[in-house]
C-alpha atoms as one frame of an Amber mdcrd trajectory, in Angstrom:
protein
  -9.443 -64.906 -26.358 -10.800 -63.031 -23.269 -13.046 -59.875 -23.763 -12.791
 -57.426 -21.887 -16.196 -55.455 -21.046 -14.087 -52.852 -19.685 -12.288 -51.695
 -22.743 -13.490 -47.968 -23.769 -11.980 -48.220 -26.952 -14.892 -50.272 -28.994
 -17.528 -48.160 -27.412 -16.351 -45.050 -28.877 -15.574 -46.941 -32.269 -19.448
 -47.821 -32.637 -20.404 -44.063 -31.473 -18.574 -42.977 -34.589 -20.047 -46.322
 -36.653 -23.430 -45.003 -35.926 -22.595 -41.554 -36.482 -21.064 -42.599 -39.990
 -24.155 -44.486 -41.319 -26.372 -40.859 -40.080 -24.095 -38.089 -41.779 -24.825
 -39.021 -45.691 -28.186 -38.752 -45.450 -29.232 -42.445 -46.376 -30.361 -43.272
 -42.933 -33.172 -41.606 -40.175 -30.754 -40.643 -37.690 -33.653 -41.039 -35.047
 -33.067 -44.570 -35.815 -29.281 -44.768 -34.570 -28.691 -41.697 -32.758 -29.697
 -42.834 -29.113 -27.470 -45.839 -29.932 -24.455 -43.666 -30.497 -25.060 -41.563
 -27.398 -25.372 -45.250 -25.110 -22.531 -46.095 -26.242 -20.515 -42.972 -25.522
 -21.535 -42.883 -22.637 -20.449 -46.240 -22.121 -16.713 -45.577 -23.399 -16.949
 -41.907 -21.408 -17.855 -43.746 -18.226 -15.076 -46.831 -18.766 -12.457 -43.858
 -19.705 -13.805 -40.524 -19.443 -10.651 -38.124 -20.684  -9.843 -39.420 -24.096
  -9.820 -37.105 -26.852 -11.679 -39.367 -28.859 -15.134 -39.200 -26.804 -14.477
 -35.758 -26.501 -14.834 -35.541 -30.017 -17.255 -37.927 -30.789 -19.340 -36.261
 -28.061 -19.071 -32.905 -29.641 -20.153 -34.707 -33.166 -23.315 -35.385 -31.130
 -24.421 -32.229 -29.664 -23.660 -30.051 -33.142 -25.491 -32.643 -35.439 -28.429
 -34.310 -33.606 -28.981 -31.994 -30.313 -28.254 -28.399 -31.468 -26.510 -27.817
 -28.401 -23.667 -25.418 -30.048 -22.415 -24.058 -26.806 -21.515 -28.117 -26.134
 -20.415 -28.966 -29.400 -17.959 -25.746 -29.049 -17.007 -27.108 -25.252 -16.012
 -30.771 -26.503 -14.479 -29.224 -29.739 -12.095 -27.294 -27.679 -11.989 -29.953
 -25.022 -10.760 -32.450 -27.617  -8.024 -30.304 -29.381  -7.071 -29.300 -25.961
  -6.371 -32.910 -25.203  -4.889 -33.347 -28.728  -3.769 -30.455 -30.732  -2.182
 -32.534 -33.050  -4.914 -34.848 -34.605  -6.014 -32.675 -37.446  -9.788 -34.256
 -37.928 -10.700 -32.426 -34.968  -9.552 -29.092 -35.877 -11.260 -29.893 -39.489
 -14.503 -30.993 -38.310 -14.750 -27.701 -35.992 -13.821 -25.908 -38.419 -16.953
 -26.993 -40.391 -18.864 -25.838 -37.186 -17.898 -22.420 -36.705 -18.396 -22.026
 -39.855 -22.221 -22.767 -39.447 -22.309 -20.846 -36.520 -21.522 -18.003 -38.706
 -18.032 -17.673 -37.582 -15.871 -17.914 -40.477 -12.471 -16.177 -39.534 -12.227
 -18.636 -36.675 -13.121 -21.413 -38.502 -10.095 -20.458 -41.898  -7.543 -20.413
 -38.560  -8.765 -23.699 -37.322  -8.500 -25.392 -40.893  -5.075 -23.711 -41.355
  -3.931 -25.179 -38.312  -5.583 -28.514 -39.238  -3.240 -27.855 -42.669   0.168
 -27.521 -41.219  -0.441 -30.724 -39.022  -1.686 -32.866 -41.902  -2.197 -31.631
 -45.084  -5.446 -33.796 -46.169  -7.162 -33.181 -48.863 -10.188 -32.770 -46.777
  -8.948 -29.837 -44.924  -9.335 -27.627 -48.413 -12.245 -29.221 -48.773 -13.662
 -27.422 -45.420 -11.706 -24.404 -46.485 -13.731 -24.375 -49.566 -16.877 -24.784
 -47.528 -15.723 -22.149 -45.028 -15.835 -19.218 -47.801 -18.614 -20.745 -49.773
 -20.346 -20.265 -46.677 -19.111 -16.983 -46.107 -20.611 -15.656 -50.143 -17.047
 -15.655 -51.155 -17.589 -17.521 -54.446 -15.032 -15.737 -56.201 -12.479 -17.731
 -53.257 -14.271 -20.687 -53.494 -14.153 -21.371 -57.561 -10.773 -20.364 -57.481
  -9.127 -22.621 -55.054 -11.333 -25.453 -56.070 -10.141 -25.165 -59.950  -6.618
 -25.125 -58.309  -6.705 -28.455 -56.144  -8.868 -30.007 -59.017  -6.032 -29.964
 -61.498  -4.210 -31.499 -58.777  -6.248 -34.131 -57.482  -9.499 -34.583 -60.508
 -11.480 -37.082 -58.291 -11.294 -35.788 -55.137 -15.176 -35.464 -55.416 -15.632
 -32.397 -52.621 -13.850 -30.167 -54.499 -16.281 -30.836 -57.332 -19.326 -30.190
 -54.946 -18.538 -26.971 -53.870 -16.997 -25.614 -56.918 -20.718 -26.681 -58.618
 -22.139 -24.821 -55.511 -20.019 -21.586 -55.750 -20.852 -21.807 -59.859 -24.122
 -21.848 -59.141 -24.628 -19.323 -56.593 -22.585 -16.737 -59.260 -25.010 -18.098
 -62.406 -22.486 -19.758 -63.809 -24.997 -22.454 -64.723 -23.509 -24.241 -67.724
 -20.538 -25.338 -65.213 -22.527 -25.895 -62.538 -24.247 -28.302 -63.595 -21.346
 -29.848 -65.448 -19.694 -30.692 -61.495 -23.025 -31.064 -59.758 -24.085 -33.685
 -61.928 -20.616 -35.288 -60.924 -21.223 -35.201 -57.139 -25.073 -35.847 -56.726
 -25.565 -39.412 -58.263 -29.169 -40.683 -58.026 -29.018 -42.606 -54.870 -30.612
 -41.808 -51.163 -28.724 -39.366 -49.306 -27.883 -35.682 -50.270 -26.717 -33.354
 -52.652 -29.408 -34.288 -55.317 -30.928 -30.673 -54.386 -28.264 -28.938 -55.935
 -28.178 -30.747 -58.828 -31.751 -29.825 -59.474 -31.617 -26.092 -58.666 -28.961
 -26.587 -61.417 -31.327 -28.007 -63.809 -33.984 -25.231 -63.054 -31.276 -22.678
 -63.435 -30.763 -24.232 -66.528 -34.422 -23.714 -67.799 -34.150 -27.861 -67.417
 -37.357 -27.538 -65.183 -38.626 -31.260 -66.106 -35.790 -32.645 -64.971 -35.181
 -30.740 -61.712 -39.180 -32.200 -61.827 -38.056 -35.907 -62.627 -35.360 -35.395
 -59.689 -37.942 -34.509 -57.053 -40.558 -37.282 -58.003 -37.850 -39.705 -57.962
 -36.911 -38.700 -54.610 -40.380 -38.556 -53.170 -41.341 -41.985 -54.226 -37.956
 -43.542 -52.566 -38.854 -41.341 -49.414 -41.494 -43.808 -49.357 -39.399 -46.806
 -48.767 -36.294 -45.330 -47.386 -34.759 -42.165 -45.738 -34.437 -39.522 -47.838
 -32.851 -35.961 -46.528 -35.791 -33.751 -45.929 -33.628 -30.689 -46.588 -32.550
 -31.994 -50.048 -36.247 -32.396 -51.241 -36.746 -28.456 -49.742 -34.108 -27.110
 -51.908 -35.883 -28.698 -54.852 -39.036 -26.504 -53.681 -36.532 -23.970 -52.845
 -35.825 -24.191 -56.745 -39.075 -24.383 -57.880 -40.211 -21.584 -56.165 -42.493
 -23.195 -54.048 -41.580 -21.719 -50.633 -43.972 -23.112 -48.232 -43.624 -26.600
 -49.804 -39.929 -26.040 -48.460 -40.750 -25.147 -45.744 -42.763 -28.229 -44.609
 -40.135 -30.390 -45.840 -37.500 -28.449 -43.736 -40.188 -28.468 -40.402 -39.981
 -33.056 -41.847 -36.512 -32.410 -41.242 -36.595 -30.629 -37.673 -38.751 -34.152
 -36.998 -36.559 -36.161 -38.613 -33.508 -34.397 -37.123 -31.675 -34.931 -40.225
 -28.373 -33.569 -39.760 -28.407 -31.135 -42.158 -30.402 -28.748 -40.336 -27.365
 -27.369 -38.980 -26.715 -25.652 -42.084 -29.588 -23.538 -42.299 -27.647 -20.858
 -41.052 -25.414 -19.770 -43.196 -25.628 -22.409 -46.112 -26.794 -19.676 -49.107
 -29.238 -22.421 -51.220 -31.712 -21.030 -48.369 -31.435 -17.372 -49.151 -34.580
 -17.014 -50.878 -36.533 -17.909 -47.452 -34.684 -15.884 -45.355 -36.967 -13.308
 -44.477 -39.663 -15.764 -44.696 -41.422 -15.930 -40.974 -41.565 -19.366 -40.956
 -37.603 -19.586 -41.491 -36.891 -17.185 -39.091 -39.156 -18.482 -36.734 -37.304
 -21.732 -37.661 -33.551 -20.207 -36.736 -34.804 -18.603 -34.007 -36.412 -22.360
 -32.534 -32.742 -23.521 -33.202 -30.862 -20.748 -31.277 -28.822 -19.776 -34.186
């Protein structure tokens, strides 16, 4: 078999390897990031047009640099290449929506619908209005596509996030403790601001000390322990778990914008002082 060193194709497949193993939470991404970005730049420099590294380049500058002006340059750069592929227009979607702008990101996921309709596009849509304080949208077309598709797992997370945004607890918690099993990565913070909603306070408690001692052996999300604080009313504590985060450059700090679990710091000078840092 010869190997060809020349071939862009496998560069750009371990970019998005590397970018896989950052986006659940389970891994530092400080500790694969600059790995990802070699080889990009390795595939961009053996074939430097391709959709794909377009794409995987815009991944890059939205989750781990903040860049949004380049992430919104290689979005557009890749869907101009390829209008067709639908996980571009899906993932961009997601991103405009964190910018803040959510009637561009609904036409982007409708026009990632009519060229595929994937189960993850409603999942963005959901996103896209849970972001926007629709919750009324959101529980509504999540019940739909759950009696459709039951183990489709998004559709669980943010109907447990609208739920508990409107103080629905009881089914809140009901679907968050569906989606948040007790492993590293995310989503375990909403399933303790559930339990605290719940006047469950110990274990929203047993939650947090469970995920402070793995932080000590493993990567934890930063921004999931903060919206434990967040729950427990312990603001600054939050606060220097989201400023871990920042560190860390966990990937989830590009929700801070608009994701509503971090209303109750908003006019907190630290958090604004934290948005403004990030250009949002």
């Amino acid at each position: 078999m010869h190997l060809d060193p020349q071939y862009a194709e496998p560069w750009l497949g371990l970019t998005g390897t590397w970018l896989r193993l950052a986006s659940p939470g389970a891994i530092a991404p400080r500790s694969v990031m600059e790995d990802a970005r070699a080889a990009l730049q390795t595939g961009m420099r053996l074939n430097p047009d391709p959709a794909d590294a377009q794409f995987l380049a815009a991944l890059i500058a939205w989750r781990y640099d903040w860049d949004w002006p380049a992430a919104d340059r290689r979005f557009r750069a890749a869907i101009e290449l390829d209008p067709h592929t639908p996980t571009y227009r899906i993932f961009y979607a997601a991103f405009l929506s964190q910018m803040g702008r959510h009637e561009e990101a609904l036409q982007q996921a409708e026009a990632g619908r009519r060229a595929e309709p994937l189960a993850g596009v409603r999942a963005v849509e959901a996103n896209i209005y849970y972001n926007a304080r629709d919750y009324d949208r959101t529980i509504r077309l999540c019940r739909a596509w759950i009696e459709k598709d039951a183990h489709f797992q998004p559709y669980h997370y943010w109907l447990g996030r609208a739920l508990l945004s409107k103080g629905q607890t009881t089914e809140a918690l009901r679907h968050s403790r569906r989606t948040s099993a007790p492993a590293p990565g995310r989503g375990f913070g909403m399933l303790a601001a559930a339990y605290v909603q719940a006047v469950r306070r110990s274990e929203a408690v047993k939650l947090l000390e469970d995920a402070l001692q793995r932080s000590r052996d493993t990567y934890v999300s930063p921004l999931s322990v903060a919206q434990i604080y967040i729950a427990l009313d312990q603001p600054e504590t939050a606060l220097d778990w989201i400023d871990r985060g920042l560190a860390d450059r966990d990937f989830a700090i590009t929700t801070l914008n608009t994701e509503p679990a971090y209303d109750p710091l908003r006019r907190h000078p630290r958090f604004t002082a934290i948005l403004a840092r990030l250009r949002f």
